[in-house]
Short mmCIF file of C-alpha atoms in Angstrom, two decimals:
data_model
loop_
_atom_site.label_atom_id
_atom_site.label_comp_id
_atom_site.label_asym_id
_atom_site.label_seq_id
_atom_site.Cartn_x
_atom_site.Cartn_y
_atom_site.Cartn_z
CA MET A 1 56.97 112.41 109.54
CA ALA A 2 60.27 113.50 107.69
CA ASN A 3 62.65 115.65 109.78
CA THR A 4 63.99 118.17 107.05
CA ALA A 5 64.98 120.83 109.56
CA PRO A 6 68.38 121.35 110.33
CA SER A 7 70.06 121.41 113.82
CA SER A 8 70.42 124.74 115.53
CA ASP A 9 74.21 124.79 114.34
CA GLU A 10 73.56 123.61 110.88
CA PRO A 11 73.92 126.44 108.28
CA VAL A 12 71.18 126.34 105.62
CA ARG A 13 72.14 126.86 101.92
CA PRO A 14 71.38 130.46 101.09
CA GLY A 15 69.46 131.68 97.97
CA LEU A 16 66.56 130.33 95.83
CA TYR A 17 67.44 127.50 93.62
CA GLY A 18 64.61 124.92 93.16
CA ASP A 19 64.58 122.86 90.25
CA ARG A 20 65.93 125.59 87.57
CA VAL A 21 68.22 124.27 85.37
CA VAL A 22 70.08 127.32 83.67
CA ALA A 23 70.85 128.82 87.08
CA VAL A 24 74.03 128.96 89.14
CA GLU A 25 73.67 127.02 92.35
CA PRO A 26 74.13 129.39 95.18
CA GLY A 27 76.05 128.50 98.32
CA GLY A 28 78.53 125.68 98.99
CA ILE A 29 78.25 122.53 101.41
CA GLU A 30 75.28 124.00 103.48
CA PHE A 31 72.21 121.91 104.49
CA ILE A 32 69.50 121.93 101.80
CA PRO A 33 66.04 122.97 103.04
CA ALA A 34 62.66 121.04 102.26
CA SER A 35 61.72 123.97 99.98
CA GLU A 36 64.51 123.20 97.89
CA ARG A 37 64.23 119.59 97.73
CA HIS A 38 63.12 117.86 94.53
CA GLY A 39 63.57 114.95 92.00
CA ARG A 40 63.08 111.18 92.12
CA PRO A 41 65.36 108.23 93.12
CA SER A 42 65.13 106.88 89.58
CA GLN A 43 67.28 110.01 88.25
CA MET A 44 70.13 108.35 89.96
CA LEU A 45 70.22 105.76 87.01
CA TRP A 46 71.11 108.26 84.36
CA THR A 47 73.30 110.29 86.89
CA TRP A 48 75.53 107.18 87.17
CA ILE A 49 75.37 105.62 83.96
CA ALA A 50 76.25 108.43 81.87
CA PRO A 51 79.27 109.46 83.34
CA ASN A 52 80.51 105.91 83.22
CA LEU A 53 80.00 105.64 79.48
CA GLU A 54 83.54 106.83 78.82
CA PHE A 55 86.96 105.49 77.73
CA ALA A 56 88.31 105.50 81.23
CA THR A 57 85.96 102.59 81.94
CA VAL A 58 86.89 100.85 78.74
CA PHE A 59 90.52 101.07 79.68
CA ILE A 60 89.67 98.88 82.97
CA GLY A 61 89.15 95.88 80.66
CA VAL A 62 92.09 96.73 78.40
CA LEU A 63 94.21 96.68 81.38
CA ALA A 64 92.71 93.28 82.60
CA VAL A 65 93.51 91.33 79.24
CA GLY A 66 96.31 93.71 77.58
CA VAL A 67 98.38 94.57 80.43
CA PHE A 68 97.77 91.90 83.37
CA GLY A 69 97.45 89.20 80.84
CA LEU A 70 93.99 87.46 81.98
CA PRO A 71 92.05 85.35 79.44
CA PHE A 72 88.65 86.86 78.76
CA TRP A 73 86.47 84.89 80.80
CA GLN A 74 88.85 85.39 83.91
CA ALA A 75 89.03 89.03 83.28
CA VAL A 76 85.29 89.32 83.23
CA VAL A 77 84.82 87.49 86.61
CA ALA A 78 87.27 89.55 88.16
CA LEU A 79 85.95 92.77 86.81
CA THR A 80 82.56 91.84 88.09
CA ILE A 81 83.91 91.28 91.73
CA GLY A 82 85.77 94.51 91.78
CA THR A 83 82.99 96.61 90.16
CA ALA A 84 80.21 95.03 92.50
CA LEU A 85 81.98 95.70 95.60
CA GLY A 86 82.37 99.51 94.48
CA ALA A 87 78.89 99.61 93.47
CA ILE A 88 77.38 98.01 96.45
CA ALA A 89 79.25 100.79 98.61
CA HIS A 90 78.18 103.40 96.29
CA GLY A 91 74.30 102.44 96.69
CA LEU A 92 74.46 102.43 100.49
CA LEU A 93 76.29 105.82 100.70
CA SER A 94 73.96 107.38 98.09
CA ALA A 95 70.85 106.33 100.16
CA ARG A 96 71.84 108.60 103.07
CA GLY A 97 72.05 111.74 101.20
CA PRO A 98 68.06 112.65 101.33
CA ARG A 99 68.03 111.77 105.00
CA TYR A 100 70.68 114.48 106.06
CA GLY A 101 70.62 116.83 102.91
CA VAL A 102 74.50 117.37 102.88
CA PRO A 103 77.32 116.36 100.62
CA GLN A 104 79.09 113.00 101.22
CA MET A 105 82.41 114.55 102.71
CA VAL A 106 80.24 116.49 105.32
CA LEU A 107 78.62 113.30 106.50
CA GLY A 108 81.92 111.97 106.98
CA ARG A 109 82.56 114.37 109.78
CA ALA A 110 80.61 112.00 112.07
CA ALA A 111 83.16 109.41 111.88
CA PHE A 112 86.27 111.55 111.48
CA GLY A 113 85.47 114.59 113.57
CA TYR A 114 85.41 118.16 112.14
CA TRP A 115 89.16 118.54 111.83
CA GLY A 116 89.99 114.94 111.55
CA ASN A 117 87.87 114.95 108.32
CA LEU A 118 90.44 117.24 106.62
CA LEU A 119 92.15 113.84 105.66
CA PRO A 120 89.62 112.16 103.55
CA SER A 121 88.35 115.56 102.20
CA GLY A 122 91.74 116.66 101.07
CA LEU A 123 92.43 113.22 99.33
CA MET A 124 88.97 113.57 97.91
CA ALA A 125 89.43 117.15 96.49
CA ILE A 126 92.78 116.13 94.93
CA THR A 127 91.41 112.69 93.58
CA ALA A 128 88.39 114.16 91.98
CA GLY A 129 88.97 117.74 91.36
CA ILE A 130 92.26 117.39 89.73
CA GLY A 131 93.38 113.77 89.35
CA TRP A 132 89.99 112.35 87.90
CA PHE A 133 89.51 115.61 85.96
CA ALA A 134 92.79 115.12 84.35
CA VAL A 135 92.50 111.56 83.43
CA ASN A 136 89.19 112.03 81.71
CA SER A 137 89.99 115.05 80.09
CA VAL A 138 93.17 113.38 78.43
CA SER A 139 90.84 110.57 77.01
CA GLY A 140 88.39 113.02 75.78
CA ALA A 141 90.93 115.08 74.04
CA PHE A 142 92.20 112.01 72.53
CA ALA A 143 89.13 111.25 71.05
CA LEU A 144 88.19 114.68 69.74
CA SER A 145 91.65 114.97 68.12
CA ALA A 146 91.20 111.52 66.47
CA LEU A 147 87.88 112.82 65.22
CA SER A 148 88.44 116.44 64.11
CA GLY A 149 92.23 116.32 63.28
CA LEU A 150 93.03 118.88 65.64
CA PRO A 151 96.15 118.92 67.87
CA ALA A 152 95.80 117.26 71.18
CA LEU A 153 96.25 120.51 73.16
CA ALA A 154 93.72 122.33 71.32
CA SER A 155 91.24 119.40 71.74
CA LEU A 156 91.97 119.47 75.39
CA VAL A 157 91.21 123.29 75.66
CA ILE A 158 87.74 122.69 74.21
CA ILE A 159 86.98 119.69 76.57
CA VAL A 160 88.06 121.52 79.52
CA VAL A 161 86.02 124.61 78.83
CA ILE A 162 82.75 122.77 78.33
CA GLN A 163 83.42 120.70 81.58
CA ILE A 164 84.13 123.58 83.57
CA ALA A 165 81.15 125.65 82.34
CA ILE A 166 78.73 122.97 83.30
CA ALA A 167 80.12 122.37 86.55
CA PHE A 168 80.17 126.06 87.36
CA PHE A 169 76.31 126.22 87.09
CA GLY A 170 75.94 123.24 89.58
CA HIS A 171 73.61 120.67 90.68
CA ASN A 172 70.64 120.79 88.43
CA LEU A 173 72.36 121.20 85.10
CA VAL A 174 74.84 118.40 85.99
CA HIS A 175 71.75 116.15 86.47
CA ALA A 176 70.03 117.35 83.38
CA PHE A 177 73.37 117.17 81.20
CA GLU A 178 73.79 113.32 82.38
CA ARG A 179 70.26 112.62 81.48
CA TYR A 180 70.29 113.94 78.05
CA ALA A 181 74.03 112.83 77.42
CA LEU A 182 72.86 109.20 78.16
CA ILE A 183 70.64 109.09 75.04
CA PHE A 184 73.57 109.36 72.75
CA LEU A 185 76.03 107.63 74.73
CA GLY A 186 73.79 104.65 75.41
CA VAL A 187 72.98 103.92 71.86
CA VAL A 188 76.71 104.43 70.57
CA PHE A 189 78.51 102.58 73.26
CA ALA A 190 75.71 99.83 73.02
CA MET A 191 76.43 99.37 69.43
CA SER A 192 80.22 99.62 69.60
CA SER A 193 80.19 96.80 72.38
CA PHE A 194 77.98 94.40 70.49
CA VAL A 195 80.51 94.65 67.60
CA LEU A 196 83.44 94.20 69.64
CA LEU A 197 81.83 91.28 71.58
CA GLY A 198 81.31 89.72 68.19
CA LYS A 199 85.03 89.75 67.53
CA THR A 200 86.03 88.28 71.08
CA GLN A 201 88.60 85.53 71.01
CA PRO A 202 87.92 84.02 74.57
CA ALA A 203 90.92 81.84 74.51
CA ALA A 204 93.45 84.75 73.59
CA ALA A 205 95.51 85.88 76.23
CA THR A 206 99.16 86.96 77.10
CA HIS A 207 101.17 85.55 79.89
CA PRO A 208 99.33 86.66 83.02
CA LEU A 209 101.34 88.54 85.79
CA PRO A 210 101.66 86.98 89.18
CA GLY A 211 98.22 87.90 90.77
CA SER A 212 96.82 89.19 87.62
CA PHE A 213 93.16 88.12 88.80
CA LEU A 214 93.50 90.21 92.12
CA LEU A 215 95.11 93.05 90.33
CA THR A 216 92.24 93.32 88.13
CA VAL A 217 89.84 92.88 91.12
CA GLY A 218 91.61 95.97 92.87
CA THR A 219 91.70 97.90 89.61
CA ALA A 220 88.00 97.48 89.13
CA PHE A 221 87.29 98.35 92.49
CA GLY A 222 89.37 101.42 92.55
CA TYR A 223 87.26 102.90 89.42
CA ALA A 224 83.92 101.95 90.83
CA ALA A 225 84.77 103.00 94.50
CA GLY A 226 86.35 106.21 93.26
CA TRP A 227 82.75 107.48 92.78
CA ASN A 228 81.85 106.72 96.41
CA PRO A 229 83.12 109.83 97.93
CA TYR A 230 80.56 111.92 95.65
CA ALA A 231 77.59 109.60 96.63
CA ALA A 232 75.39 112.08 98.67
CA ASP A 233 76.25 115.07 96.64
CA TYR A 234 73.72 114.12 94.05
CA THR A 235 70.87 112.50 96.34
CA ARG A 236 71.04 115.59 99.01
CA TYR A 237 68.52 117.39 97.01
CA LEU A 238 65.98 114.55 96.99
CA PRO A 239 62.98 114.85 99.30
CA GLU A 240 63.64 113.27 102.66
CA SER A 241 60.61 111.06 102.24
CA ALA A 242 62.54 109.34 99.28
CA SER A 243 62.96 105.49 99.61
CA PRO A 244 66.52 105.00 100.87
CA ARG A 245 66.10 101.44 99.16
CA ALA A 246 64.93 103.00 95.88
CA VAL A 247 67.88 105.70 95.90
CA GLY A 248 70.61 103.33 96.80
CA VAL A 249 69.52 100.70 94.14
CA SER A 250 69.17 103.24 91.45
CA ALA A 251 72.67 104.77 92.20
CA GLY A 252 74.46 101.51 92.67
CA PHE A 253 72.87 99.56 89.82
CA GLY A 254 73.55 102.71 87.27
CA LEU A 255 77.37 102.54 88.41
CA PHE A 256 77.48 98.71 88.05
CA ILE A 257 75.86 98.50 84.69
CA ALA A 258 77.66 101.03 82.82
CA CYS A 259 81.05 99.97 84.19
CA MET A 260 80.53 96.10 83.32
CA VAL A 261 79.40 96.91 79.91
CA LEU A 262 82.36 99.03 78.90
CA GLU A 263 84.88 96.99 80.84
CA ILE A 264 84.00 93.88 79.09
CA ALA A 265 83.96 95.78 75.81
CA GLY A 266 87.36 96.84 76.47
CA ALA A 267 88.55 93.07 77.35
CA ALA A 268 87.01 92.02 74.37
CA SER A 269 88.84 94.71 72.17
CA VAL A 270 92.17 93.25 73.28
CA THR A 271 91.43 89.78 72.35
CA ALA A 272 90.06 90.80 69.00
CA GLY A 273 93.61 92.52 68.08
CA GLY A 274 93.35 95.94 69.78
CA THR A 275 96.80 97.19 70.82
CA SER A 276 98.28 100.10 72.65
CA ALA A 277 99.16 103.12 70.56
CA THR A 278 100.14 107.02 70.86
CA ASN A 279 96.46 107.48 71.01
CA PRO A 280 94.79 104.77 73.03
CA VAL A 281 91.35 105.73 71.94
CA SER A 282 92.21 105.29 68.31
CA ALA A 283 93.50 101.69 69.09
CA PHE A 284 89.86 100.94 70.56
CA THR A 285 87.84 102.56 67.82
CA GLY A 286 90.10 101.30 64.95
CA GLN A 287 88.39 97.96 65.12
CA LEU A 288 84.89 99.44 64.49
CA PRO A 289 83.20 100.28 61.05
CA THR A 290 84.08 103.95 59.91
CA VAL A 291 80.86 105.43 60.68
CA LEU A 292 80.52 103.67 64.00
CA ALA A 293 84.04 104.62 64.90
CA HIS A 294 83.49 108.20 64.25
CA LEU A 295 80.54 107.96 66.55
CA THR A 296 82.36 106.30 69.20
CA LEU A 297 85.06 108.75 69.08
CA LEU A 298 82.39 111.38 69.60
CA ALA A 299 80.72 109.48 72.40
CA VAL A 300 84.24 109.03 74.07
CA ALA A 301 84.66 112.97 74.23
CA LEU A 302 81.10 113.40 75.35
CA GLY A 303 81.56 110.92 77.95
CA ALA A 304 84.79 112.32 79.44
CA ILE A 305 82.62 115.60 79.77
CA ALA A 306 79.93 113.64 81.56
CA ALA A 307 82.37 112.09 83.99
CA ASN A 308 84.19 115.44 84.37
CA VAL A 309 81.30 117.74 85.52
CA LEU A 310 80.77 115.22 88.41
CA ASN A 311 84.55 115.51 89.34
CA THR A 312 84.63 119.06 89.15
CA TYR A 313 81.67 119.61 91.11
CA SER A 314 82.22 117.18 93.97
CA GLY A 315 86.01 118.12 94.14
CA ALA A 316 84.89 121.74 94.92
CA MET A 317 82.43 120.20 97.62
CA ALA A 318 85.26 118.39 99.19
CA PHE A 319 87.61 121.22 99.26
CA LEU A 320 84.94 123.44 100.90
CA THR A 321 84.53 120.69 103.66
CA MET A 322 88.05 121.16 104.70
CA GLY A 323 86.69 124.25 106.31
CA ILE A 324 88.36 126.86 104.17
CA LYS A 325 86.18 129.92 104.39
CA LEU A 326 85.63 131.99 101.16
CA PRO A 327 83.47 135.14 101.55
CA LEU A 328 81.70 134.57 98.29
CA LYS A 329 77.96 133.69 97.74
CA LEU A 330 79.00 131.51 94.83
CA ARG A 331 81.91 130.12 96.60
CA ARG A 332 81.12 126.55 95.16
CA ALA A 333 81.29 127.86 91.51
CA VAL A 334 84.40 129.72 92.04
CA VAL A 335 86.42 126.72 93.54
CA ALA A 336 84.96 124.53 90.48
CA LEU A 337 86.64 127.13 88.08
CA LEU A 338 90.03 127.00 89.96
CA PHE A 339 90.06 123.00 90.17
CA GLY A 340 89.23 123.05 86.43
CA ALA A 341 92.40 125.26 85.77
CA ILE A 342 94.65 122.87 87.87
CA GLY A 343 93.25 119.80 86.30
CA PHE A 344 93.87 121.23 82.75
CA LEU A 345 97.49 121.74 83.38
CA LEU A 346 97.88 118.18 85.01
CA ALA A 347 96.12 116.74 81.94
CA TRP A 348 98.39 118.59 79.68
CA SER A 349 101.65 117.08 81.22
CA ALA A 350 99.99 113.62 81.00
CA LEU A 351 99.17 113.53 77.35
CA ALA A 352 102.31 111.93 76.74
CA ASP A 353 102.03 108.79 78.69
CA ALA A 354 98.34 108.29 79.65
CA GLY A 355 98.28 104.48 80.10
CA THR A 356 100.94 104.12 82.76
CA GLU A 357 99.59 107.18 84.68
CA TYR A 358 96.11 105.73 84.76
CA THR A 359 97.13 102.34 86.02
CA ASN A 360 99.04 103.90 89.09
CA PHE A 361 96.16 106.28 89.52
CA LEU A 362 93.48 103.68 89.90
CA LEU A 363 95.39 101.50 92.44
CA ILE A 364 96.32 104.67 94.44
CA ILE A 365 92.49 105.63 94.56
CA ALA A 366 91.62 102.31 96.02
CA TYR A 367 94.52 102.68 98.61
CA TRP A 368 92.82 105.49 100.49
CA ILE A 369 89.17 104.78 99.75
CA GLY A 370 89.30 101.21 101.23
CA PRO A 371 90.16 102.54 104.59
CA TRP A 372 88.06 105.50 104.39
CA LEU A 373 84.92 103.03 103.70
CA GLY A 374 86.03 100.88 106.68
CA VAL A 375 85.86 103.71 109.17
CA PHE A 376 82.69 105.15 107.62
CA PHE A 377 80.81 101.87 107.81
CA ALA A 378 82.08 100.88 111.09
CA ASP A 379 80.84 104.14 112.50
CA GLN A 380 77.31 103.73 110.93
CA LEU A 381 76.90 100.23 112.32
CA MET A 382 77.99 101.34 115.78
CA ARG A 383 75.54 104.21 115.65
CA ARG A 384 72.58 101.98 114.82
CA GLY A 385 70.59 104.59 113.22
CA GLN A 386 71.26 107.23 115.60
CA ARG A 387 71.31 110.71 113.61
CA VAL A 388 74.52 112.79 113.30
CA ASP A 389 73.35 116.17 112.34
CA ALA A 390 74.67 117.82 115.55
CA HIS A 391 78.27 116.80 114.56
CA LEU A 392 78.34 117.85 110.99
CA TYR A 393 79.05 121.65 111.35
CA ASP A 394 80.36 121.57 114.81
CA ALA A 395 83.89 122.69 114.64
CA HIS A 396 84.67 121.64 118.17
CA TYR A 397 83.55 117.92 117.57
CA ARG A 398 86.35 115.46 117.89
CA ASN A 399 86.45 111.93 116.87
CA ARG A 400 90.25 110.92 116.89
CA ALA A 401 89.26 107.17 116.32
CA GLY A 402 88.57 107.86 112.65
CA PRO A 403 91.68 109.57 111.25
CA VAL A 404 93.81 107.23 113.34
CA ALA A 405 92.15 104.19 111.95
CA MET A 406 92.32 105.40 108.49
CA LEU A 407 95.94 106.40 108.55
CA ILE A 408 96.98 103.21 110.28
CA GLY A 409 94.98 101.10 107.60
CA MET A 410 96.45 103.20 104.70
CA VAL A 411 100.12 102.93 105.91
CA VAL A 412 100.00 99.24 106.94
CA SER A 413 98.10 97.86 103.92
CA ILE A 414 100.35 99.99 101.55
CA LEU A 415 103.69 98.98 103.19
CA LEU A 416 102.88 95.15 103.07
CA PHE A 417 100.61 94.75 100.13
CA SER A 418 100.95 97.42 97.47
CA ASN A 419 101.89 95.87 94.23
CA GLN A 420 102.15 98.45 91.34
CA GLU A 421 104.84 100.24 89.70
CA LEU A 422 105.36 102.88 92.15
CA PHE A 423 105.94 100.64 95.13
CA VAL A 424 105.55 97.03 96.09
CA GLY A 425 104.93 96.05 99.42
CA PHE A 426 106.75 93.74 101.74
CA ILE A 427 104.40 90.79 101.36
CA ALA A 428 103.62 91.43 97.74
CA ARG A 429 107.44 91.20 96.96
CA GLN A 430 107.60 87.89 98.74
CA VAL A 431 104.30 86.34 97.26
CA PRO A 432 103.61 88.13 93.87
CA GLU A 433 100.85 85.75 93.37
CA ILE A 434 98.66 87.82 95.96
CA GLY A 435 98.21 90.40 93.38
CA ASP A 436 97.23 93.62 95.04
CA ILE A 437 94.61 93.22 97.80
CA THR A 438 95.74 96.63 99.58
CA PHE A 439 92.21 97.93 99.21
CA LEU A 440 90.70 94.96 101.14
CA VAL A 441 93.64 94.76 103.87
CA GLY A 442 92.96 98.59 104.35
CA PHE A 443 89.13 98.31 104.65
CA VAL A 444 89.16 95.45 107.03
CA LEU A 445 92.05 97.00 109.24
CA ALA A 446 90.58 100.45 109.57
CA ALA A 447 87.11 99.11 110.31
CA GLY A 448 88.54 96.90 113.11
CA LEU A 449 90.63 99.47 114.49
CA TYR A 450 87.87 102.07 114.69
CA VAL A 451 85.69 99.78 116.58
CA LEU A 452 88.69 99.22 119.02
CA LEU A 453 89.48 102.95 119.38
CA ARG A 454 86.14 104.30 119.43
CA ARG A 455 84.87 104.89 123.09
CA GLY A 456 81.54 105.73 124.39
CA PRO A 457 78.74 107.88 123.06
CA ASP A 458 79.58 111.49 121.45
#
């Protein structure tokens, strides 16, 4: 029988919410009781396809060919490997949401301890609520500006206001928005991808950078795995009886298929003659017939909104997981407003050089998510199915092995293997052909250290 009762120390989300769409979700990161559970595993398909039908996904493919210099088919293979790794991890994490009924970062307290979990939660809050919010807002603003003729700043304001409004209402409206946005986004991006693939010149390539293949793998992984710390946020309302396999496959496959279609389209657009421009979105849509180009610009703007409602919502969840107390019934909604305002300011400052900022940002994401995943999965394997409910809200629970292993994994892997504009590691300088395998080294090192440092039962 499903165990939907919280432990004695586990706070239950206040208020009545149910499946109402136009209602502000109460509470914050509390346990979702059985009476509030609803939905089906299949809804994870649209929840993860829609937010990845955006220009930020396209740009991964653009980087692979236009910046890293890979031939088209090599780029496709590298993109597939990186995306698949991130999507598999996403499915595994999503599957745990119905069982525990709490957000992803709260689940991390079992592996990191209550206060040790400040490390990944803080990084997640900055990455999602501010960093990703800014990146996607910029691409949406570029698209709206190209379509409407409005100044980029005015377009940015419009995009940001819509995003914050949806995230403010919360879980149910987020899911509903993704479902209906997918109809338009799926049709338009399918047509534009088909046209661009027809123009592909597979042999066209610039001179590959040293390690271009692994740079592409790392970048694609950074994008896909960037969603991993959000996973259980969107499955925790599902009934505990929901099949973990169905939940995981729906979430992982939705993420994988959306990323692959648009990343390949991005790579194809470069081989067909697409080049960088002051407005990179225009460079992509400029190769399409006029009507389809306009529809694609609208889809890019809508896709940015679809991605950022998740970024704002989950960024707020991560912030609250840091243990910061707010005496408000709608604390999650208020934090979403705050993050939206900060993200807007950062997006405004990034309008001038979006391409360079995005490349650096993707690799940096992978640098901390790799070690975080290593610790999280090592902890799961060591527990062998043991439930962790009692640790999730216990401020006295300590697990120093988690933050120590993650920190060492991050520092060592970055110092040795980082290979990007901001910093090149020692081994990467000596052997540039190695590309950037920081995330992989960080994952393995953190997982191994956690197993060695973890001592005895809780």
